[in-house]
């Protein structure tokens, strides 16, 4: 093998179960049910940025006490300037904001990082990546939405995969250091296309929590992603 991939050791696929598909009355148990997951994806919705309302900081604080799985907070909210840093202060591993929700994503990323978490930038399916390429170095993760944010259980939009390809090429060329994450409609039928396009971290809600054994579903999605990917291996 030649090129940048030859220089870098291959990474493992990361699987991040989304608790949006879990039973909210039993969140601690539902988190324990995905033991072995790499990140726990927590969807925070404010009923303004998206037409749905889920949970906020008090629930995240309680959940942080209930699990050791690194928490990946996906903030689908307006005014992330005000609301994102407290998730980092509380101990979230990664805090992702939406590019469409703020005029100053870099300032928010710096505040998140200063508060001790990794900072993520998310783009909706219709949002191009090009205007944000210059600022991606201020972020640790890029969350490419493969459904319209707001609800679990939607159909995967494959047309977003070229955005993954753009980011993958920049990472492989050594121009960016970022974890490429995809969110929405990821399951056994779609994960291979996402892995081939260059995704590092796969969020899966219904595919994990509708399975009889959620931990086994995590394991099997990880295996599938590794076998379909050129840059990931188990
Ligand atoms: C949607 C959320 C997703 C959702 C994914 O707005 O950001 O994280 O939980 O659910 P599935 O995997 O069911 O599409
Ligand atoms: Zn999400």
mmCIF file of C-alpha atoms and ligand atoms in Angstrom:
data_model
loop_
_atom_site.group_PDB
_atom_site.id
_atom_site.type_symbol
_atom_site.label_atom_id
_atom_site.label_comp_id
_atom_site.label_asym_id
_atom_site.label_seq_id
_atom_site.Cartn_x
_atom_site.Cartn_y
_atom_site.Cartn_z
ATOM 1 C CA UNK A 1 0.000 0.000 0.000
ATOM 2 C CA UNK A 2 1.279 3.487 -0.755
ATOM 3 C CA UNK A 3 0.134 6.972 0.207
ATOM 4 C CA UNK A 4 -0.945 8.376 3.558
ATOM 5 C CA UNK A 5 -2.873 5.251 4.563
ATOM 6 C CA UNK A 6 0.351 3.275 4.508
ATOM 7 C CA UNK A 7 1.842 5.634 7.083
ATOM 8 C CA UNK A 8 -1.087 5.495 9.486
ATOM 9 C CA UNK A 9 -2.183 2.503 11.480
ATOM 10 C CA UNK A 10 -5.750 1.548 10.643
ATOM 11 C CA UNK A 11 -8.399 2.452 13.183
ATOM 12 C CA UNK A 12 -11.355 0.489 14.494
ATOM 13 C CA UNK A 13 -14.880 1.506 13.568
ATOM 14 C CA UNK A 14 -16.630 3.296 16.417
ATOM 15 C CA UNK A 15 -20.255 2.433 17.107
ATOM 16 C CA UNK A 16 -22.386 4.965 18.984
ATOM 17 C CA UNK A 17 -25.848 3.694 19.951
ATOM 18 C CA UNK A 18 -28.393 6.510 20.095
ATOM 19 C CA UNK A 19 -30.519 6.403 23.223
ATOM 20 C CA UNK A 20 -33.263 8.254 21.346
ATOM 21 C CA UNK A 21 -34.472 4.762 20.462
ATOM 22 C CA UNK A 22 -34.202 3.510 24.062
ATOM 23 C CA UNK A 23 -36.871 3.396 26.766
ATOM 24 C CA UNK A 24 -36.523 6.821 28.444
ATOM 25 C CA UNK A 25 -37.985 5.473 31.694
ATOM 26 C CA UNK A 26 -35.061 3.027 31.991
ATOM 27 C CA UNK A 27 -32.107 4.996 30.642
ATOM 28 C CA UNK A 28 -29.477 3.570 33.000
ATOM 29 C CA UNK A 29 -30.456 -0.013 32.146
ATOM 30 C CA UNK A 30 -30.683 0.800 28.447
ATOM 31 C CA UNK A 31 -27.164 2.219 28.618
ATOM 32 C CA UNK A 32 -25.923 -0.907 30.371
ATOM 33 C CA UNK A 33 -27.546 -2.952 27.600
ATOM 34 C CA UNK A 34 -25.039 -1.570 25.062
ATOM 35 C CA UNK A 35 -21.926 -2.389 27.033
ATOM 36 C CA UNK A 36 -19.051 -2.544 24.592
ATOM 37 C CA UNK A 37 -20.309 0.456 22.627
ATOM 38 C CA UNK A 38 -17.605 3.019 21.880
ATOM 39 C CA UNK A 39 -19.649 6.161 22.488
ATOM 40 C CA UNK A 40 -23.164 6.722 23.821
ATOM 41 C CA UNK A 41 -25.010 9.116 21.482
ATOM 42 C CA UNK A 42 -27.426 11.448 23.266
ATOM 43 C CA UNK A 43 -29.798 13.548 21.145
ATOM 44 C CA UNK A 44 -30.683 16.866 22.754
ATOM 45 C CA UNK A 45 -33.619 18.583 20.979
ATOM 46 C CA UNK A 46 -35.192 21.892 21.952
ATOM 47 C CA UNK A 47 -38.375 21.962 19.831
ATOM 48 C CA UNK A 48 -37.025 25.081 18.072
ATOM 49 C CA UNK A 49 -34.067 23.969 15.973
ATOM 50 C CA UNK A 50 -35.977 20.741 15.315
ATOM 51 C CA UNK A 51 -39.701 19.990 15.751
ATOM 52 C CA UNK A 52 -39.165 17.607 18.644
ATOM 53 C CA UNK A 53 -38.253 17.783 22.313
ATOM 54 C CA UNK A 54 -36.148 15.208 24.129
ATOM 55 C CA UNK A 55 -33.925 15.789 27.122
ATOM 56 C CA UNK A 56 -31.438 18.314 28.440
ATOM 57 C CA UNK A 57 -28.571 18.895 30.802
ATOM 58 C CA UNK A 58 -30.085 17.454 34.030
ATOM 59 C CA UNK A 59 -30.720 14.097 32.331
ATOM 60 C CA UNK A 60 -27.228 14.098 30.800
ATOM 61 C CA UNK A 61 -25.720 14.839 34.224
ATOM 62 C CA UNK A 62 -27.563 11.880 35.733
ATOM 63 C CA UNK A 63 -26.633 9.610 32.850
ATOM 64 C CA UNK A 64 -22.970 10.545 33.172
ATOM 65 C CA UNK A 65 -23.072 9.135 36.695
ATOM 66 C CA UNK A 66 -24.664 5.925 35.440
ATOM 67 C CA UNK A 67 -22.160 4.939 32.744
ATOM 68 C CA UNK A 68 -18.483 4.941 31.836
ATOM 69 C CA UNK A 69 -19.187 4.918 28.083
ATOM 70 C CA UNK A 70 -17.898 8.214 26.630
ATOM 71 C CA UNK A 71 -20.893 10.448 25.987
ATOM 72 C CA UNK A 72 -21.458 11.941 22.551
ATOM 73 C CA UNK A 73 -23.951 14.791 22.953
ATOM 74 C CA UNK A 74 -25.632 15.868 19.712
ATOM 75 C CA UNK A 75 -27.181 19.258 20.339
ATOM 76 C CA UNK A 76 -30.055 19.963 17.950
ATOM 77 C CA UNK A 77 -30.736 23.290 19.590
ATOM 78 C CA UNK A 78 -30.741 26.994 18.935
ATOM 79 C CA UNK A 79 -28.295 29.250 20.745
ATOM 80 C CA UNK A 80 -25.514 26.689 21.252
ATOM 81 C CA UNK A 81 -23.302 29.606 22.396
ATOM 82 C CA UNK A 82 -25.294 29.623 25.604
ATOM 83 C CA UNK A 83 -26.125 25.946 26.039
ATOM 84 C CA UNK A 84 -23.251 23.854 24.641
ATOM 85 C CA UNK A 85 -20.381 24.570 27.103
ATOM 86 C CA UNK A 86 -22.297 23.257 30.161
ATOM 87 C CA UNK A 87 -22.463 19.794 28.551
ATOM 88 C CA UNK A 88 -18.670 19.859 28.302
ATOM 89 C CA UNK A 89 -18.341 21.067 31.885
ATOM 90 C CA UNK A 90 -20.644 18.253 33.012
ATOM 91 C CA UNK A 91 -18.241 15.687 31.555
ATOM 92 C CA UNK A 92 -19.498 14.831 28.070
ATOM 93 C CA UNK A 93 -16.734 13.358 25.936
ATOM 94 C CA UNK A 94 -17.835 15.096 22.725
ATOM 95 C CA UNK A 95 -20.291 17.962 22.274
ATOM 96 C CA UNK A 96 -21.620 18.489 18.749
ATOM 97 C CA UNK A 97 -23.400 21.639 17.615
ATOM 98 C CA UNK A 98 -25.165 22.319 14.334
ATOM 99 C CA UNK A 99 -23.536 24.552 11.728
ATOM 100 C CA UNK A 100 -27.002 25.903 10.883
ATOM 101 C CA UNK A 101 -27.697 26.949 14.472
ATOM 102 C CA UNK A 102 -25.012 29.593 14.961
ATOM 103 C CA UNK A 103 -23.188 32.396 13.163
ATOM 104 C CA UNK A 104 -20.018 31.677 15.080
ATOM 105 C CA UNK A 105 -19.327 27.932 15.285
ATOM 106 C CA UNK A 106 -15.622 28.512 15.929
ATOM 107 C CA UNK A 107 -16.290 30.501 19.111
ATOM 108 C CA UNK A 108 -18.565 27.725 20.381
ATOM 109 C CA UNK A 109 -15.975 25.051 19.513
ATOM 110 C CA UNK A 110 -13.322 26.948 21.447
ATOM 111 C CA UNK A 111 -15.611 27.229 24.472
ATOM 112 C CA UNK A 112 -16.424 23.515 24.331
ATOM 113 C CA UNK A 113 -12.758 22.582 24.108
ATOM 114 C CA UNK A 114 -11.827 25.026 26.883
ATOM 115 C CA UNK A 115 -14.426 23.302 29.062
ATOM 116 C CA UNK A 116 -12.652 19.983 28.510
ATOM 117 C CA UNK A 117 -14.607 18.154 25.808
ATOM 118 C CA UNK A 118 -14.069 17.394 22.166
ATOM 119 C CA UNK A 119 -16.026 19.680 19.848
ATOM 120 C CA UNK A 120 -18.194 18.463 16.976
ATOM 121 C CA UNK A 121 -19.768 20.184 13.992
ATOM 122 C CA UNK A 122 -22.900 18.722 12.426
ATOM 123 C CA UNK A 123 -24.404 19.451 9.026
ATOM 124 C CA UNK A 124 -27.977 18.659 7.975
ATOM 125 C CA UNK A 125 -28.462 16.637 4.761
ATOM 126 C CA UNK A 126 -29.021 19.758 2.638
ATOM 127 C CA UNK A 127 -26.117 21.760 4.081
ATOM 128 C CA UNK A 128 -22.968 21.735 1.950
ATOM 129 C CA UNK A 129 -19.611 21.095 3.596
ATOM 130 C CA UNK A 130 -17.489 23.473 1.516
ATOM 131 C CA UNK A 131 -18.257 26.657 3.510
ATOM 132 C CA UNK A 132 -17.057 24.901 6.660
ATOM 133 C CA UNK A 133 -13.891 23.186 5.439
ATOM 134 C CA UNK A 134 -11.678 26.032 6.607
ATOM 135 C CA UNK A 135 -12.978 25.889 10.176
ATOM 136 C CA UNK A 136 -12.980 22.109 10.608
ATOM 137 C CA UNK A 137 -9.524 22.264 12.186
ATOM 138 C CA UNK A 138 -11.226 23.902 15.178
ATOM 139 C CA UNK A 139 -13.287 20.724 15.642
ATOM 140 C CA UNK A 140 -12.568 17.123 16.656
ATOM 141 C CA UNK A 141 -15.589 15.469 15.054
ATOM 142 C CA UNK A 142 -17.731 16.059 11.975
ATOM 143 C CA UNK A 143 -21.273 14.673 12.230
ATOM 144 C CA UNK A 144 -22.796 14.196 8.790
ATOM 145 C CA UNK A 145 -26.569 13.865 9.150
ATOM 146 C CA UNK A 146 -27.998 11.176 6.895
ATOM 147 C CA UNK A 147 -31.623 11.986 7.852
ATOM 148 C CA UNK A 148 -33.316 15.286 8.654
ATOM 149 C CA UNK A 149 -32.573 15.822 12.352
ATOM 150 C CA UNK A 150 -35.490 15.434 14.728
ATOM 151 C CA UNK A 151 -36.595 11.827 14.733
ATOM 152 C CA UNK A 152 -35.197 8.316 14.833
ATOM 153 C CA UNK A 153 -36.271 5.522 12.540
ATOM 154 C CA UNK A 154 -36.025 7.456 9.261
ATOM 155 C CA UNK A 155 -34.652 6.245 5.933
ATOM 156 C CA UNK A 156 -30.949 6.701 5.206
ATOM 157 C CA UNK A 157 -30.201 9.482 2.671
ATOM 158 C CA UNK A 158 -27.278 8.118 0.628
ATOM 159 C CA UNK A 159 -26.859 11.449 -1.212
ATOM 160 C CA UNK A 160 -24.924 12.809 1.804
ATOM 161 C CA UNK A 161 -22.051 10.345 1.306
ATOM 162 C CA UNK A 162 -20.018 12.622 -1.015
ATOM 163 C CA UNK A 163 -19.606 14.940 2.013
ATOM 164 C CA UNK A 164 -18.050 12.042 3.901
ATOM 165 C CA UNK A 165 -15.724 11.486 0.928
ATOM 166 C CA UNK A 166 -14.563 15.114 0.962
ATOM 167 C CA UNK A 167 -13.707 14.948 4.657
ATOM 168 C CA UNK A 168 -12.088 11.497 4.312
ATOM 169 C CA UNK A 169 -9.720 12.731 1.601
ATOM 170 C CA UNK A 170 -8.644 15.700 3.741
ATOM 171 C CA UNK A 171 -8.000 13.443 6.735
ATOM 172 C CA UNK A 172 -6.090 10.887 4.671
ATOM 173 C CA UNK A 173 -4.005 13.662 3.111
ATOM 174 C CA UNK A 174 -3.017 14.781 6.606
ATOM 175 C CA UNK A 175 -4.745 18.141 6.202
ATOM 176 C CA UNK A 176 -7.314 17.499 8.916
ATOM 177 C CA UNK A 177 -7.499 15.470 12.091
ATOM 178 C CA UNK A 178 -11.145 14.764 12.668
ATOM 179 C CA UNK A 179 -13.411 11.819 13.429
ATOM 180 C CA UNK A 180 -16.021 11.477 10.675
ATOM 181 C CA UNK A 181 -19.364 10.465 12.144
ATOM 182 C CA UNK A 182 -22.650 9.646 10.434
ATOM 183 C CA UNK A 183 -26.101 9.793 12.004
ATOM 184 C CA UNK A 184 -29.480 8.607 10.747
ATOM 185 C CA UNK A 185 -30.801 5.410 9.205
ATOM 186 C CA UNK A 186 -27.656 3.396 9.897
ATOM 187 C CA UNK A 187 -28.406 -0.332 9.994
ATOM 188 C CA UNK A 188 -27.170 -3.624 8.527
ATOM 189 C CA UNK A 189 -28.351 -2.538 5.061
ATOM 190 C CA UNK A 190 -26.702 0.908 5.020
ATOM 191 C CA UNK A 191 -23.582 0.739 7.195
ATOM 192 C CA UNK A 192 -21.390 -0.741 4.477
ATOM 193 C CA UNK A 193 -21.974 2.150 2.055
ATOM 194 C CA UNK A 194 -21.155 4.607 4.836
ATOM 195 C CA UNK A 195 -18.010 2.679 5.764
ATOM 196 C CA UNK A 196 -16.865 2.552 2.137
ATOM 197 C CA UNK A 197 -17.354 6.312 1.872
ATOM 198 C CA UNK A 198 -14.960 6.812 4.788
ATOM 199 C CA UNK A 199 -16.970 7.098 8.020
ATOM 200 C CA UNK A 200 -15.127 6.442 11.321
ATOM 201 C CA UNK A 201 -18.041 6.520 13.789
ATOM 202 C CA UNK A 202 -21.535 5.181 13.149
ATOM 203 C CA UNK A 203 -24.532 6.352 15.183
ATOM 204 C CA UNK A 204 -27.333 3.798 15.295
ATOM 205 C CA UNK A 205 -30.583 4.172 17.215
ATOM 206 C CA UNK A 206 -33.339 1.860 16.075
ATOM 207 C CA UNK A 207 -30.927 -0.706 14.590
ATOM 208 C CA UNK A 208 -29.420 -1.228 18.057
ATOM 209 C CA UNK A 209 -32.413 -0.817 20.351
ATOM 210 C CA UNK A 210 -34.909 -2.739 18.250
ATOM 211 C CA UNK A 211 -32.560 -5.724 18.324
ATOM 212 C CA UNK A 212 -33.245 -8.481 20.803
ATOM 213 C CA UNK A 213 -29.655 -8.189 22.037
ATOM 214 C CA UNK A 214 -28.476 -4.552 21.656
ATOM 215 C CA UNK A 215 -24.859 -5.363 22.630
ATOM 216 C CA UNK A 216 -24.721 -8.066 19.953
ATOM 217 C CA UNK A 217 -26.137 -5.590 17.421
ATOM 218 C CA UNK A 218 -23.305 -3.167 18.258
ATOM 219 C CA UNK A 219 -20.764 -5.927 17.767
ATOM 220 C CA UNK A 220 -22.225 -7.038 14.461
ATOM 221 C CA UNK A 221 -22.472 -3.474 13.058
ATOM 222 C CA UNK A 222 -18.822 -2.906 13.997
ATOM 223 C CA UNK A 223 -17.774 -6.073 12.182
ATOM 224 C CA UNK A 224 -19.747 -5.130 9.088
ATOM 225 C CA UNK A 225 -18.237 -1.623 9.031
ATOM 226 C CA UNK A 226 -14.707 -2.987 9.402
ATOM 227 C CA UNK A 227 -15.099 -5.459 6.565
ATOM 228 C CA UNK A 228 -16.546 -2.854 4.166
ATOM 229 C CA UNK A 229 -14.016 -0.139 4.962
ATOM 230 C CA UNK A 230 -10.668 0.608 3.380
ATOM 231 C CA UNK A 231 -9.415 2.619 6.343
ATOM 232 C CA UNK A 232 -10.894 0.716 9.307
ATOM 233 C CA UNK A 233 -10.167 -2.734 10.610
ATOM 234 C CA UNK A 234 -10.988 -4.707 13.737
HETATM 235 C C1 LIG B 1 -32.032 12.126 14.648
HETATM 236 C C2 LIG B 1 -30.970 11.771 15.638
HETATM 237 C C3 LIG B 1 -30.382 10.426 15.520
HETATM 238 C C4 LIG B 1 -31.349 9.294 15.700
HETATM 239 C C5 LIG B 1 -30.896 8.186 14.795
HETATM 240 O O1 LIG B 1 -32.243 13.484 14.679
HETATM 241 O O2 LIG B 1 -29.895 12.701 15.550
HETATM 242 O O3 LIG B 1 -29.273 10.263 16.398
HETATM 243 O O4 LIG B 1 -31.407 8.808 16.999
HETATM 244 O O5 LIG B 1 -31.841 7.178 14.857
HETATM 245 P P1 LIG B 1 -31.882 5.988 13.798
HETATM 246 O O6 LIG B 1 -30.571 5.268 13.913
HETATM 247 O O7 LIG B 1 -33.044 5.201 14.211
HETATM 248 O O8 LIG B 1 -32.017 6.649 12.427
HETATM 249 ZN ZN1 LIG B 2 -28.077 12.274 16.727
#
